[in-house]
PDB file of N, CA and C in Angstrom:
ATOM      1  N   UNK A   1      25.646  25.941  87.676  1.00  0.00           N
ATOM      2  CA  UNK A   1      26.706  26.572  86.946  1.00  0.00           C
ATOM      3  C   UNK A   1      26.373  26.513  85.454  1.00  0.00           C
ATOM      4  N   UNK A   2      26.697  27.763  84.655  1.00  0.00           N
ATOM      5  CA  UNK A   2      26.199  27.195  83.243  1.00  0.00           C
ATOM      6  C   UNK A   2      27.456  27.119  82.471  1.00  0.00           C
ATOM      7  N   UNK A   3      27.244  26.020  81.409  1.00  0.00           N
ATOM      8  CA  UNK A   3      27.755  25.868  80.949  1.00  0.00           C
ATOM      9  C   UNK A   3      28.113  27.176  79.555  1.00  0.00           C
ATOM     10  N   UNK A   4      27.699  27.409  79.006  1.00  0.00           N
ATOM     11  CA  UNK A   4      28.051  28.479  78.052  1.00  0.00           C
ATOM     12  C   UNK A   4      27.383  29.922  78.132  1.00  0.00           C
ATOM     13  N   UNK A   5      27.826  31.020  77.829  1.00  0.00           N
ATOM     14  CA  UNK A   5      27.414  32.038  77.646  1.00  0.00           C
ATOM     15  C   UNK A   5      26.147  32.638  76.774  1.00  0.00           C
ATOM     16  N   UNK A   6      25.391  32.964  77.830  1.00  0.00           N
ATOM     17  CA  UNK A   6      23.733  33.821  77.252  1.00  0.00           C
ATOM     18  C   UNK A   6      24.083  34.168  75.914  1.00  0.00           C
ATOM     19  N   UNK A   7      23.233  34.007  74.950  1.00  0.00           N
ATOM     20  CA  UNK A   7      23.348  35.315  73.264  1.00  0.00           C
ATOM     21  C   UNK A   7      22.036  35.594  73.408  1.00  0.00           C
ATOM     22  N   UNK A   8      21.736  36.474  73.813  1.00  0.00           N
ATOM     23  CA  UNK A   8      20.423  37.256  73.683  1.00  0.00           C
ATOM     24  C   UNK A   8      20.109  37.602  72.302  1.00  0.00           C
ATOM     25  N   UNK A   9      21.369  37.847  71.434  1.00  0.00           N
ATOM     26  CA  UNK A   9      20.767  37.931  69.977  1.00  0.00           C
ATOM     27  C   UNK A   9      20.215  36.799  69.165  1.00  0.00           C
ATOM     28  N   UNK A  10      20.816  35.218  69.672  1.00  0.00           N
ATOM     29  CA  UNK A  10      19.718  34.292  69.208  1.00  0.00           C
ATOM     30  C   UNK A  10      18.806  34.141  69.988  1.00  0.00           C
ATOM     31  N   UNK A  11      18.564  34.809  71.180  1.00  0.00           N
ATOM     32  CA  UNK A  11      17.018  34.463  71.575  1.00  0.00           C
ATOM     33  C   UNK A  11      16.368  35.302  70.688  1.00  0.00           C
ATOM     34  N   UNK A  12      16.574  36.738  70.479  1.00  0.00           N
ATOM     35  CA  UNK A  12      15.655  37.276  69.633  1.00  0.00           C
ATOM     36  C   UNK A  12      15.487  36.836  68.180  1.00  0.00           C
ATOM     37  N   UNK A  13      16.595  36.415  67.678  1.00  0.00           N
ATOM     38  CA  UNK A  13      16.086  35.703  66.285  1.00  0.00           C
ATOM     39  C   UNK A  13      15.401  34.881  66.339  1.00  0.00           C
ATOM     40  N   UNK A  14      15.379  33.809  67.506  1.00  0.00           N
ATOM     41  CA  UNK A  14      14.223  32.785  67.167  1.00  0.00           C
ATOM     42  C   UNK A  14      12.952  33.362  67.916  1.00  0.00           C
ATOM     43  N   UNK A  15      12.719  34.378  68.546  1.00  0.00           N
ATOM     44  CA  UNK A  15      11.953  34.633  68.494  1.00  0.00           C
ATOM     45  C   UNK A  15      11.099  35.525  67.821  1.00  0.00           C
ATOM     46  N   UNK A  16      11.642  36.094  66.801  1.00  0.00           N
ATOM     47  CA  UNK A  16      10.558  36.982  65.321  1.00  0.00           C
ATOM     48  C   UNK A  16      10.903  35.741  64.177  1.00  0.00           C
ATOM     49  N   UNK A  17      11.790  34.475  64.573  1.00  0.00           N
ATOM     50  CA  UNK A  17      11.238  33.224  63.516  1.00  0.00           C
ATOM     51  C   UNK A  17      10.137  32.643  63.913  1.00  0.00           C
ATOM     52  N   UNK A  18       9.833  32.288  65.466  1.00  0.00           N
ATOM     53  CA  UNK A  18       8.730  32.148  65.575  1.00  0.00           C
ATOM     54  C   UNK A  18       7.466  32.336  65.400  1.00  0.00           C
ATOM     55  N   UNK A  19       7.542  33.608  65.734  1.00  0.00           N
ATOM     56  CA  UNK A  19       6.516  34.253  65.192  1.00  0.00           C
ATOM     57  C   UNK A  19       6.250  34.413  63.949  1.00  0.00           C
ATOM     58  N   UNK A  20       7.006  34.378  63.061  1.00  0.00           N
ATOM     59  CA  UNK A  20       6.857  34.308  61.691  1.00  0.00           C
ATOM     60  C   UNK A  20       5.960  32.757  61.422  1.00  0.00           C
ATOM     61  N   UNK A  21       6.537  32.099  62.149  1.00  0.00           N
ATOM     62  CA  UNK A  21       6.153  30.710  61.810  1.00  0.00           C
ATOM     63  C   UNK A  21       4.408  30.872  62.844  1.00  0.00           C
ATOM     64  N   UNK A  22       4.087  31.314  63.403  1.00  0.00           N
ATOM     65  CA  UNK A  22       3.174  31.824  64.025  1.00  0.00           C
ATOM     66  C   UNK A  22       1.862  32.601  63.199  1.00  0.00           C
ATOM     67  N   UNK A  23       2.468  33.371  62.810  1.00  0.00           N
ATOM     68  CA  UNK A  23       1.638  34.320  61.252  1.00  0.00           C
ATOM     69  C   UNK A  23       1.514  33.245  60.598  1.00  0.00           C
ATOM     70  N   UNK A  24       2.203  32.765  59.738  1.00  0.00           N
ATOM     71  CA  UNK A  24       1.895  31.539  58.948  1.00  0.00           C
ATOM     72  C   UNK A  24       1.274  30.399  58.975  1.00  0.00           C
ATOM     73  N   UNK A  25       0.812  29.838  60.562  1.00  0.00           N
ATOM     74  CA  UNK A  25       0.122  28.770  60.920  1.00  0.00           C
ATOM     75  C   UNK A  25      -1.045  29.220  61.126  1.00  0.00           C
ATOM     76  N   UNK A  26      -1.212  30.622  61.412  1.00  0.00           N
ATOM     77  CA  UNK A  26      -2.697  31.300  61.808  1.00  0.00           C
ATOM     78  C   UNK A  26      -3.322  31.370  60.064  1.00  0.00           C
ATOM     79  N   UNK A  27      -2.456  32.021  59.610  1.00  0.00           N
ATOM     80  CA  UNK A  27      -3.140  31.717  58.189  1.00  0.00           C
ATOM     81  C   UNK A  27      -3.374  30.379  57.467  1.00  0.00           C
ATOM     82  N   UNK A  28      -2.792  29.306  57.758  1.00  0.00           N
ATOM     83  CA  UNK A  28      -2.838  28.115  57.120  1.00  0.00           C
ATOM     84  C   UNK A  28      -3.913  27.260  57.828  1.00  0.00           C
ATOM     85  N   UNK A  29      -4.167  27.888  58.891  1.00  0.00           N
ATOM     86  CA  UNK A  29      -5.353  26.994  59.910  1.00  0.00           C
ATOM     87  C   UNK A  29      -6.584  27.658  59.879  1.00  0.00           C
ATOM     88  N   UNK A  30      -6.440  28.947  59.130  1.00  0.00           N
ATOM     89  CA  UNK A  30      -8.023  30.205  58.859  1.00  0.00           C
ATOM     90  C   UNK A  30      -7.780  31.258  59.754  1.00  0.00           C
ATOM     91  N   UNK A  31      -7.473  31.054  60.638  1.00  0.00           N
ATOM     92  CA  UNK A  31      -7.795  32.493  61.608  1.00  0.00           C
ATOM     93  C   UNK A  31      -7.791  33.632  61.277  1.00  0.00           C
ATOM     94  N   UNK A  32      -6.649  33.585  60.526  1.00  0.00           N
ATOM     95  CA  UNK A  32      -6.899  35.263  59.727  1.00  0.00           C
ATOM     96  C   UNK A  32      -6.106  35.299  57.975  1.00  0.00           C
ATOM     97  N   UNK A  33      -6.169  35.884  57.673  1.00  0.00           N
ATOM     98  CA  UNK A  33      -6.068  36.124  56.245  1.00  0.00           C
ATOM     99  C   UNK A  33      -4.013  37.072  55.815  1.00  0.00           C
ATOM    100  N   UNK A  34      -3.699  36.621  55.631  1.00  0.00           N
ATOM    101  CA  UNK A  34      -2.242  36.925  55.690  1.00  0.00           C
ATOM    102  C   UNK A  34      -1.301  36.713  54.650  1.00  0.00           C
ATOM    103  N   UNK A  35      -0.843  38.209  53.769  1.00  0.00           N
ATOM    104  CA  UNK A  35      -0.703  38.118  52.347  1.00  0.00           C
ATOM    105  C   UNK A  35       0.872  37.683  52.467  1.00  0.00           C
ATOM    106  N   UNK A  36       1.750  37.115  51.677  1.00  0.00           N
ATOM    107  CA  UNK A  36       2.229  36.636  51.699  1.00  0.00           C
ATOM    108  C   UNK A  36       3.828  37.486  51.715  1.00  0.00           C
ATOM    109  N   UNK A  37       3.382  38.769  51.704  1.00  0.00           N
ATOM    110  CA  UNK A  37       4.763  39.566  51.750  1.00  0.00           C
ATOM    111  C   UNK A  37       5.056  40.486  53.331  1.00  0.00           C
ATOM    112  N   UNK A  38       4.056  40.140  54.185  1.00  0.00           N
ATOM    113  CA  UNK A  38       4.381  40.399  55.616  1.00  0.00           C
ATOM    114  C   UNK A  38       5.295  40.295  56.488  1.00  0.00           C
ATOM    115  N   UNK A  39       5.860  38.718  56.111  1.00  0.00           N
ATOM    116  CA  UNK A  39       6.348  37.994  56.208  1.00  0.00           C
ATOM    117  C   UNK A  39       8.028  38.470  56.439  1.00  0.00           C
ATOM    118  N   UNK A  40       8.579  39.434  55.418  1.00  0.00           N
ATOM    119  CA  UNK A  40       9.760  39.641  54.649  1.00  0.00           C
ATOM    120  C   UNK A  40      10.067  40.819  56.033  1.00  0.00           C
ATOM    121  N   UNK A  41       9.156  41.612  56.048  1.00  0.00           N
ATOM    122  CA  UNK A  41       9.703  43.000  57.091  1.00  0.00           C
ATOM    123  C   UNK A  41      10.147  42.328  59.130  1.00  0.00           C
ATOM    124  N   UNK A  42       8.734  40.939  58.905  1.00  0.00           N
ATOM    125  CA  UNK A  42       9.106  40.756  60.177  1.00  0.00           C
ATOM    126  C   UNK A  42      10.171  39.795  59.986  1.00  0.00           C
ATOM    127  N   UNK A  43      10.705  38.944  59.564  1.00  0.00           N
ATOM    128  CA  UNK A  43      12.416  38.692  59.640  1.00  0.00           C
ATOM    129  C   UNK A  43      12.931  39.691  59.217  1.00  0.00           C
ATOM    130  N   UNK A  44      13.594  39.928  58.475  1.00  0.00           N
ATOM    131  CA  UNK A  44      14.322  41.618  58.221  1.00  0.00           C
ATOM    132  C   UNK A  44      14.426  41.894  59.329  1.00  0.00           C
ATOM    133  N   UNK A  45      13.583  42.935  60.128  1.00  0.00           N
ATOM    134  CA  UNK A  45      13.495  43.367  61.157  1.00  0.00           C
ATOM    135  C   UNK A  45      13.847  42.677  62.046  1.00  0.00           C
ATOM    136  N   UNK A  46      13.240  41.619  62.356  1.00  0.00           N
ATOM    137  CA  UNK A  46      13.767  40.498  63.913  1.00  0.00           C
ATOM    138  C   UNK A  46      15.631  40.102  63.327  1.00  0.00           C
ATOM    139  N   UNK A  47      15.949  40.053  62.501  1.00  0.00           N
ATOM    140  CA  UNK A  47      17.303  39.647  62.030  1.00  0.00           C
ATOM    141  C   UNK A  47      17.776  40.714  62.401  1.00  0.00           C
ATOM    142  N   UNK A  48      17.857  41.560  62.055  1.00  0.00           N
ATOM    143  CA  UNK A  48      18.240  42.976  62.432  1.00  0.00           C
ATOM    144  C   UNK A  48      18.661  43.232  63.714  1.00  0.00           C
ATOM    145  N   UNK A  49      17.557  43.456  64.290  1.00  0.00           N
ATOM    146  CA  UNK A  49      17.603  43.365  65.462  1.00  0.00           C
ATOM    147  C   UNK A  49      18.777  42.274  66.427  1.00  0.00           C
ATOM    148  N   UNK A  50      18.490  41.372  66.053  1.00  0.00           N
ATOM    149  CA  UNK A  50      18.910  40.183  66.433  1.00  0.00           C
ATOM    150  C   UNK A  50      20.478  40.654  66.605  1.00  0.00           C
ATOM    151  N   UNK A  51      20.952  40.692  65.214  1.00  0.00           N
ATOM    152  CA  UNK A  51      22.325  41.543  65.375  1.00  0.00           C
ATOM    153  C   UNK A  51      22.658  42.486  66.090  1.00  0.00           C
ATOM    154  N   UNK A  52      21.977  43.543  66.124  1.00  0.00           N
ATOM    155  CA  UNK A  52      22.414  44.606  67.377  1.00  0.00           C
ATOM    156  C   UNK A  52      22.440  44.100  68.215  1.00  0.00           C
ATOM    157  N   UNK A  53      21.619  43.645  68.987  1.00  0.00           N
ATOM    158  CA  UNK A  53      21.397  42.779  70.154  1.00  0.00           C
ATOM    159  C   UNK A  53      23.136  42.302  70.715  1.00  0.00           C
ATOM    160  N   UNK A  54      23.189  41.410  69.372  1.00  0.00           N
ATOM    161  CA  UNK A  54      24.266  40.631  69.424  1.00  0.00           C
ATOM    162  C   UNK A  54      25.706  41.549  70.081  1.00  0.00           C
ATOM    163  N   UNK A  55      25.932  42.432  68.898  1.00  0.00           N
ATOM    164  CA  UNK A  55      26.784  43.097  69.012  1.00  0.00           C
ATOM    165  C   UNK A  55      26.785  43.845  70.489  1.00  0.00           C
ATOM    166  N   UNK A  56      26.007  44.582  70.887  1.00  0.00           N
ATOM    167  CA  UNK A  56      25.760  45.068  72.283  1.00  0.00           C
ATOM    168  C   UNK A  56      26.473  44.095  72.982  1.00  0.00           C
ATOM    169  N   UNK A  57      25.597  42.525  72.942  1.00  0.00           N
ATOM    170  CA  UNK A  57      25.818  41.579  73.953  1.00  0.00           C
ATOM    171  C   UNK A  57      27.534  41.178  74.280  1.00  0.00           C
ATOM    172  N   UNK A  58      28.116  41.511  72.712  1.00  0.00           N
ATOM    173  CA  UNK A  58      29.292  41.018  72.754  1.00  0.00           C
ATOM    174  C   UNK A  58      30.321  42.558  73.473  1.00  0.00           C
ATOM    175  N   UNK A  59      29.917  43.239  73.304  1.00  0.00           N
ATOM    176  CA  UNK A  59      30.634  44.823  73.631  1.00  0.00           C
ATOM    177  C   UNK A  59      30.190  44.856  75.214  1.00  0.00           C
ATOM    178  N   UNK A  60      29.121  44.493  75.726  1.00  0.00           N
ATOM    179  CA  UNK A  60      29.181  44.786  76.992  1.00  0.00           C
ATOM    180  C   UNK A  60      30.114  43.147  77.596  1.00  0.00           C
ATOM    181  N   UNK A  61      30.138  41.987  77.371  1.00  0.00           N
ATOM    182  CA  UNK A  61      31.096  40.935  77.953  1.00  0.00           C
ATOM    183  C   UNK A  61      32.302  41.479  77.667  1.00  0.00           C
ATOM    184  N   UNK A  62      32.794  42.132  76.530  1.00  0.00           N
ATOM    185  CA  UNK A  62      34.286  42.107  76.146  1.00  0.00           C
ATOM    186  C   UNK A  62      34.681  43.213  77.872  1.00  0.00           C
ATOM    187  N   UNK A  63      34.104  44.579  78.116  1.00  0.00           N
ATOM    188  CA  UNK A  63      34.209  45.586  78.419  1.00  0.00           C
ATOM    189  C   UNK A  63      33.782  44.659  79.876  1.00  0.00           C
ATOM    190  N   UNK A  64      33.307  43.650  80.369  1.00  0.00           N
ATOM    191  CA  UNK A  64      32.847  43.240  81.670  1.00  0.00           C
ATOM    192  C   UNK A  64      34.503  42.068  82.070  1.00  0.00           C
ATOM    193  N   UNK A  65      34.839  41.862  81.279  1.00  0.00           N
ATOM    194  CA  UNK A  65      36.297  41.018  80.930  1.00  0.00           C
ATOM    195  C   UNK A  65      37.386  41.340  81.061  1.00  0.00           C
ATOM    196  N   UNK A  66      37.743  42.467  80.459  1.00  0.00           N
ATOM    197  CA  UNK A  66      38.603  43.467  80.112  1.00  0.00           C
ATOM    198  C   UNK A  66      39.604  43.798  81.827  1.00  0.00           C
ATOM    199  N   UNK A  67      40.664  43.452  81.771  1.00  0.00           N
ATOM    200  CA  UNK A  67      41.496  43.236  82.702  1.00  0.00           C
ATOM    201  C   UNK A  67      41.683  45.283  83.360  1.00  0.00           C
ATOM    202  N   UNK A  68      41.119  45.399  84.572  1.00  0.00           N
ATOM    203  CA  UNK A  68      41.484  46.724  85.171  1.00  0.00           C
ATOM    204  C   UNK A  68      42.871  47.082  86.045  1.00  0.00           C
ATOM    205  N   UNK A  69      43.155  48.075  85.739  1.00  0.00           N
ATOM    206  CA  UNK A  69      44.645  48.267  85.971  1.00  0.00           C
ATOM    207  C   UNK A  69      44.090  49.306  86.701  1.00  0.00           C
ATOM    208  N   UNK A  70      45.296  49.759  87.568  1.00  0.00           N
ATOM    209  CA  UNK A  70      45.326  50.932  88.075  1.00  0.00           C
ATOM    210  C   UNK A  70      45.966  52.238  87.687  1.00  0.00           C
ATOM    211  N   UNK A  71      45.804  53.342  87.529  1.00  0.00           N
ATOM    212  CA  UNK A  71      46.256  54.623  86.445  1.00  0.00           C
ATOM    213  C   UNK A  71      47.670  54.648  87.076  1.00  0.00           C
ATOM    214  N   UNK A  72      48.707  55.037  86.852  1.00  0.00           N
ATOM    215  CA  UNK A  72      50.073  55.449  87.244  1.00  0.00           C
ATOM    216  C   UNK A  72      50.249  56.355  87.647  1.00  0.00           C
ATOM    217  N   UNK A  73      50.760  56.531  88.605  1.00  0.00           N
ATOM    218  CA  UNK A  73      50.865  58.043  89.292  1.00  0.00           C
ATOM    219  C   UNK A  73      51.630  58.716  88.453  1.00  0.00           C
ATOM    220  N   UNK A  74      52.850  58.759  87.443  1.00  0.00           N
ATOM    221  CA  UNK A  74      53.393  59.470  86.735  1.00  0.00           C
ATOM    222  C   UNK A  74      52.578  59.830  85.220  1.00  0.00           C
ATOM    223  N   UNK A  75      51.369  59.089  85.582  1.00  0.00           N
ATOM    224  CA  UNK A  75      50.884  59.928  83.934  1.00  0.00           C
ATOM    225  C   UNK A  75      50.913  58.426  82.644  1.00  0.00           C
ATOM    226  N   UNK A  76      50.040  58.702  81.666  1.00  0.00           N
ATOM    227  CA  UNK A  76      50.556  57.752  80.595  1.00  0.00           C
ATOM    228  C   UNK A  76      51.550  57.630  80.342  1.00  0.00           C
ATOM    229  N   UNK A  77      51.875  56.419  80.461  1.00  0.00           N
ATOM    230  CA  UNK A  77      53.453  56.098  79.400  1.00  0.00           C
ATOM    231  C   UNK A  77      53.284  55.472  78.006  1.00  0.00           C
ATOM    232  N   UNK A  78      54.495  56.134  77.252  1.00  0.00           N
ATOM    233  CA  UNK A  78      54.636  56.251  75.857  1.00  0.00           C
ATOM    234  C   UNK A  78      54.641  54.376  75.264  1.00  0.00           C
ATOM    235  N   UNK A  79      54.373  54.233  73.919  1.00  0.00           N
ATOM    236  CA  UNK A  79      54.328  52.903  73.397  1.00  0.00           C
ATOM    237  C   UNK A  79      55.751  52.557  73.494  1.00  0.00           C
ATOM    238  N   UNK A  80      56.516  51.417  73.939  1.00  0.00           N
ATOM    239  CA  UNK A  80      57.758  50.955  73.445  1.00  0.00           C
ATOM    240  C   UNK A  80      57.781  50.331  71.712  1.00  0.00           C
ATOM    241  N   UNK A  81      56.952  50.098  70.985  1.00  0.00           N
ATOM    242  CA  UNK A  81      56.866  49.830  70.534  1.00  0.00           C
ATOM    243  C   UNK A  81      57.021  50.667  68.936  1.00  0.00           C
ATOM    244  N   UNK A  82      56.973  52.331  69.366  1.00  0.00           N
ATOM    245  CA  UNK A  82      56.650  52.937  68.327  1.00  0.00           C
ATOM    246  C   UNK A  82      56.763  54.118  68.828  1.00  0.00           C
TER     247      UNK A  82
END
C-alpha cells in the first residue's frame, strides 16, 4: 500500500538536476570539456518541464477524484444560490 501520492513532476526535476550534476562531474573529472553556461538551459528546461508535468499530474488526480453524479432526467437545474 503506498503511503503518499506519485509527483512525477519531482521525479523529473531531480532528474535534469541530476544530470546537471552529471555534466558537471564529467567535466570536473576530464571527460569532456563543458563551458560553464550549458548548464542554465538544462535546469530551465528540466524545471519547466517539471512544472507541467506537475500541473498535468495534479489535473488528471483532481478529474480521477472528482465525485460522478448521474445527469437528471429533467435537464440542468438552475443555481439556488444566484
Amino acid at each position: 500500500m503506498l503511503r503518499h501520492d506519485v509527483q512525477p513532476g519531482r521525479l523529473v526535476a531531480g532528474a535534469f538536476l541530476t544530470l546537471a550534476g552529471v555534466i558537471y562531474a564529467g567535466d570536473a573529472g576530464g571527460l569532456w570539456d563543458t563551458p560553464w553556461f550549458v548548464i542554465v538551459p538544462v535546469v530551465t528546461g528540466g524545471l519547466c518541464l517539471a512544472g507541467a508535468v506537475g500541473v498535468l499530474a495534479r489535473a488528471v488526480r483532481r478529474r480521477r477524484r472528482a465525485p460522478r453524479t448521474a445527469p437528471d432526467a429533467d435537464g440542468p437545474r438552475a443555481d439556488p444560490t444566484g
